[in-house]
C-alpha cells in the first residue's frame, strides 16, 4: 500500500543529493518472520550526504495483515532544520493510521516562524488528514508541529489525498533546506547536536512500534533495532 511513498522518496533523494550508503548491521537490515498469520518481511535502508547526516527508512510487508512505512531524515548538525518524519501504518484495509510532519528541534518563535509556519498553506488543503486524535505515547508539544498530518483514514484517501500531500510536504522541505544557511559557530552546532540526540532518546523510550517489532522478531532483535538503528543515539533506559 505504501510502496509508492518509499519509491517517491528514493527518487527524490537520489535525484537531489549525492548519497552514500550508511552501514546497517545485516541482522537489522533484513528479516523475515513466520510468527504471524502471514509472513512478515522487514527491510531498512540508510544513507548520508553533506546535507543529511542520516536518512533512514524501513518497510514492513506482512501482506494483508500489515503494511508499514517509516522514515526519518536527520539534517547534518550544521543545519537547524526540523527532522522530517513519516509514519504510515495499515493493518488491513480499514485500519490505517498516517503521520507526517516537520518535527521541530526547538520551540522559539523565530524558529517556528522560519521552518514551521510555511507548512500552514499546505496543511490547510488537507484538513481531513489533520484529525484531532489523542497522542497516547507522545507529548504533542514536543517534536511535533501544529501542522502535522495525523489521521485515521482509508485506502482510497491514501492514494487520492495523502500521496499528493506527502509530495507537497517533501517539496517544501527541500525548499527550506535550500534556503537554510549552515551554522559555523560551535555553540549552534552543539545545540543542534544535543537536540537531535535528545530526540532519539525521547523517541526510543516512547516508540509504540517496539511492541510490533517484538511480536514479529523477538525482544532481543527489537531492542537492537530500536537502539542501534532507528534511534542510535539513544541509550536503553535500564543501563542509563
C-alpha atoms as one frame of an Amber mdcrd trajectory, in Angstrom:
protein
   0.000   0.000   0.000   2.787   2.434   0.883   5.391   1.314  -1.666   4.719
   4.404  -3.849   5.698   6.589  -0.874   9.008   4.771  -0.485   9.668   4.898
  -4.225   8.902   8.618  -4.427  11.210   9.358  -1.505  14.023   7.358  -3.102
  13.535   9.079  -6.449  13.665  12.499  -4.791  16.691  11.672  -2.663  18.784
  10.151  -5.428  17.971  12.929  -7.888  18.740  15.751  -5.432  21.617  14.566
  -3.248  24.970  12.837  -3.554  24.098   9.909  -1.319  26.419   7.318   0.124
  25.293   4.232   1.994  25.406   4.292   5.761  26.256   0.841   7.144  23.497
  -1.228   8.749  24.092  -4.401  10.727  22.980  -7.173   8.311  20.870  -8.713
  11.084  18.930  -5.450  11.347  18.826  -4.633   7.640  16.551  -7.511   6.621
  14.497 -10.116   8.449  11.588 -12.441   7.731   9.228 -13.595  10.464   6.875
 -16.572  10.277   5.200 -15.793  13.606   2.045 -14.082  12.390  -0.902 -15.014
  10.204   1.181 -14.024   7.177   4.986 -13.988   6.848   6.357 -10.542   7.722
   9.355  -9.052   5.943  11.178  -6.008   7.303  13.799  -4.188   5.246  15.675
  -0.978   6.005  17.842   1.474   4.089  20.195   4.169   5.360  22.148   6.923
   3.575  24.075  10.094   4.243  25.183  13.153   2.287  26.572  16.611   3.094
  23.100  17.960   3.906  21.866  14.948   5.893  23.886  13.003   8.404  21.308
  10.198   8.409  18.439   9.277   6.111  16.690   6.119   7.182  13.575   4.340
   6.058  12.008   0.985   6.790   9.251  -1.059   5.180   7.336  -3.890   6.827
   5.346  -6.086   4.471   3.097  -8.682   6.082   0.669  -8.919   3.191  -2.906
  -8.027   4.070  -2.086  -8.180   7.789   0.262  -5.183   7.903   1.971  -2.660
   5.646   4.187  -0.076   7.366   6.467   2.643   6.011   8.578   4.661   8.433
  11.238   7.259   7.687  13.185   9.995   9.458  15.589  12.445   7.829  18.215
  13.925  10.158  19.886  17.057   8.774  23.609  17.442   9.326  24.479  19.154
  12.589  25.275  22.393  10.735  21.585  22.735   9.836  18.920  23.513  12.424
  16.057  22.290  10.216  13.337  20.159  11.755  13.570  16.436  11.196  11.287
  15.069   8.501   9.191  12.275   9.979   6.919   9.844   8.139   4.966   7.004
   9.750   2.321   5.214   7.680   0.643   2.104   9.091  -2.038  -0.164   7.646
  -3.404  -3.188   9.489  -5.791  -4.477   6.868  -7.584  -2.077   4.528  -9.770
  -0.462   7.176  -7.320   0.259   9.993  -4.931   2.851   8.574  -3.032   5.466
  10.592  -0.850   8.133   8.987   1.597  10.639  10.483   3.620  13.190   8.503
   5.417  16.171   9.993   8.355  18.542  10.136   9.500  17.716  13.664  10.893
  20.882  15.276  14.082  20.687  17.306  13.343  23.988  19.055  10.225  25.907
  20.081  11.330  29.554  19.998   9.184  31.921  17.960  11.755  32.778  15.283
  12.473  29.106  14.648   8.801  28.193  14.295   8.188  31.174  12.019  11.078
  30.166   9.777  10.544  26.427   9.498   7.035  25.549  10.661   4.685  28.338
   9.568   5.430  27.718   5.849   3.624  24.375   6.224   0.301  26.054   7.067
  -0.991  26.635   3.497  -0.315  23.012   2.552  -1.887  21.631   5.720  -4.976
  23.770   5.098  -5.543  21.936   1.807  -5.652  18.565   3.559  -7.649  19.229
   6.716  -9.280  15.802   6.593  -5.795  14.381   7.253  -5.305  16.586  10.316
  -7.645  14.971  12.801  -7.728  15.793  16.488  -6.590  12.348  17.606  -5.194
  11.586  21.029  -1.438  11.041  21.182  -1.181   8.096  23.541   2.594   7.794
  23.604   3.930  11.279  22.865   3.603  14.857  24.046   2.079  16.758  21.117
   4.041  19.852  22.156   7.401  18.121  21.883   8.900  17.261  18.476   5.587
  17.795  16.677   4.426  20.847  14.763   0.929  22.371  14.800   0.649  21.389
  11.134   1.329  17.684  11.294  -0.884  15.354   9.320  -2.248  12.781  11.769
  -5.284  10.758  10.780  -7.146   7.502  10.715  -8.123   7.036   7.113  -8.887
   4.580   4.297  -7.072   3.148   1.300  -8.757   5.469  -1.203  -7.757   8.565
   0.770  -4.179   7.292   0.996  -3.986   7.293  -2.800  -6.034  10.374  -3.634
  -5.195  12.728  -0.771  -2.291  11.530   1.353   0.091  10.888  -1.530  -0.222
  14.393  -3.035   0.062  15.896   0.460   3.219  13.855   1.018   4.674  15.117
  -2.260   3.946  18.728  -1.293   5.433  18.335   2.182   8.614  16.888   0.681
   8.833  19.668  -1.881   8.555  22.318   0.831  11.149  20.546   2.955  13.665
  20.610   0.099  12.964  24.324  -0.383  13.592  25.075   3.285  16.822  23.104
   3.111  17.983  25.091   0.066  17.277  28.351   1.891  18.973  27.286   5.120
  22.436  28.608   5.876  24.799  26.147   7.562  25.853  27.132  11.057  29.564
  27.566  11.601  29.824  28.524  15.275  30.449  25.735  17.749  27.688  26.823
  20.150  24.973  26.479  17.490  26.313  23.149  16.273  26.471  21.808  19.833
  22.887  22.957  20.440  21.653  21.183  17.304  23.640  18.047  18.130  22.137
  17.873  21.606  18.618  18.447  20.258  18.926  15.579  17.779  20.361  13.246
  20.413  17.557  14.209  22.807  15.056  13.412  20.056  16.494   9.913  19.691
  16.328   9.268  23.422  12.787  10.607  23.718  11.593   8.601  20.718  13.275
   5.339  21.712  11.616   5.446  25.122   8.135   6.031  23.676   8.005   4.415
  20.233   4.896   2.188  20.191   6.322   0.193  17.265   8.636  -1.596  19.705
   5.786  -3.919  20.627   5.158  -4.741  16.978   8.840  -5.488  16.422   8.880
  -7.784  19.457   5.804  -9.681  18.306   7.295 -10.391  14.886  11.023 -10.611
  15.514  11.544 -11.166  19.249  12.534  -8.913  22.152  16.298  -9.039  21.658
  16.105  -8.124  17.977  13.566  -5.365  18.676  15.823  -3.812  21.317  18.783
  -3.853  18.934  16.728  -2.394  16.095  15.370   0.493  18.173  18.638   1.498
  19.847  21.208   0.586  17.195  19.363   1.621  14.053  16.173   3.646  14.449
  17.390   5.842  17.304  21.071   5.059  17.508  21.900   7.984  19.794  19.568
   6.622  22.459  20.613   4.615  25.488  18.436   1.773  26.809  16.790   3.022
  29.987  17.974   0.062  32.050  21.640   0.949  31.529  21.471   4.751  31.512
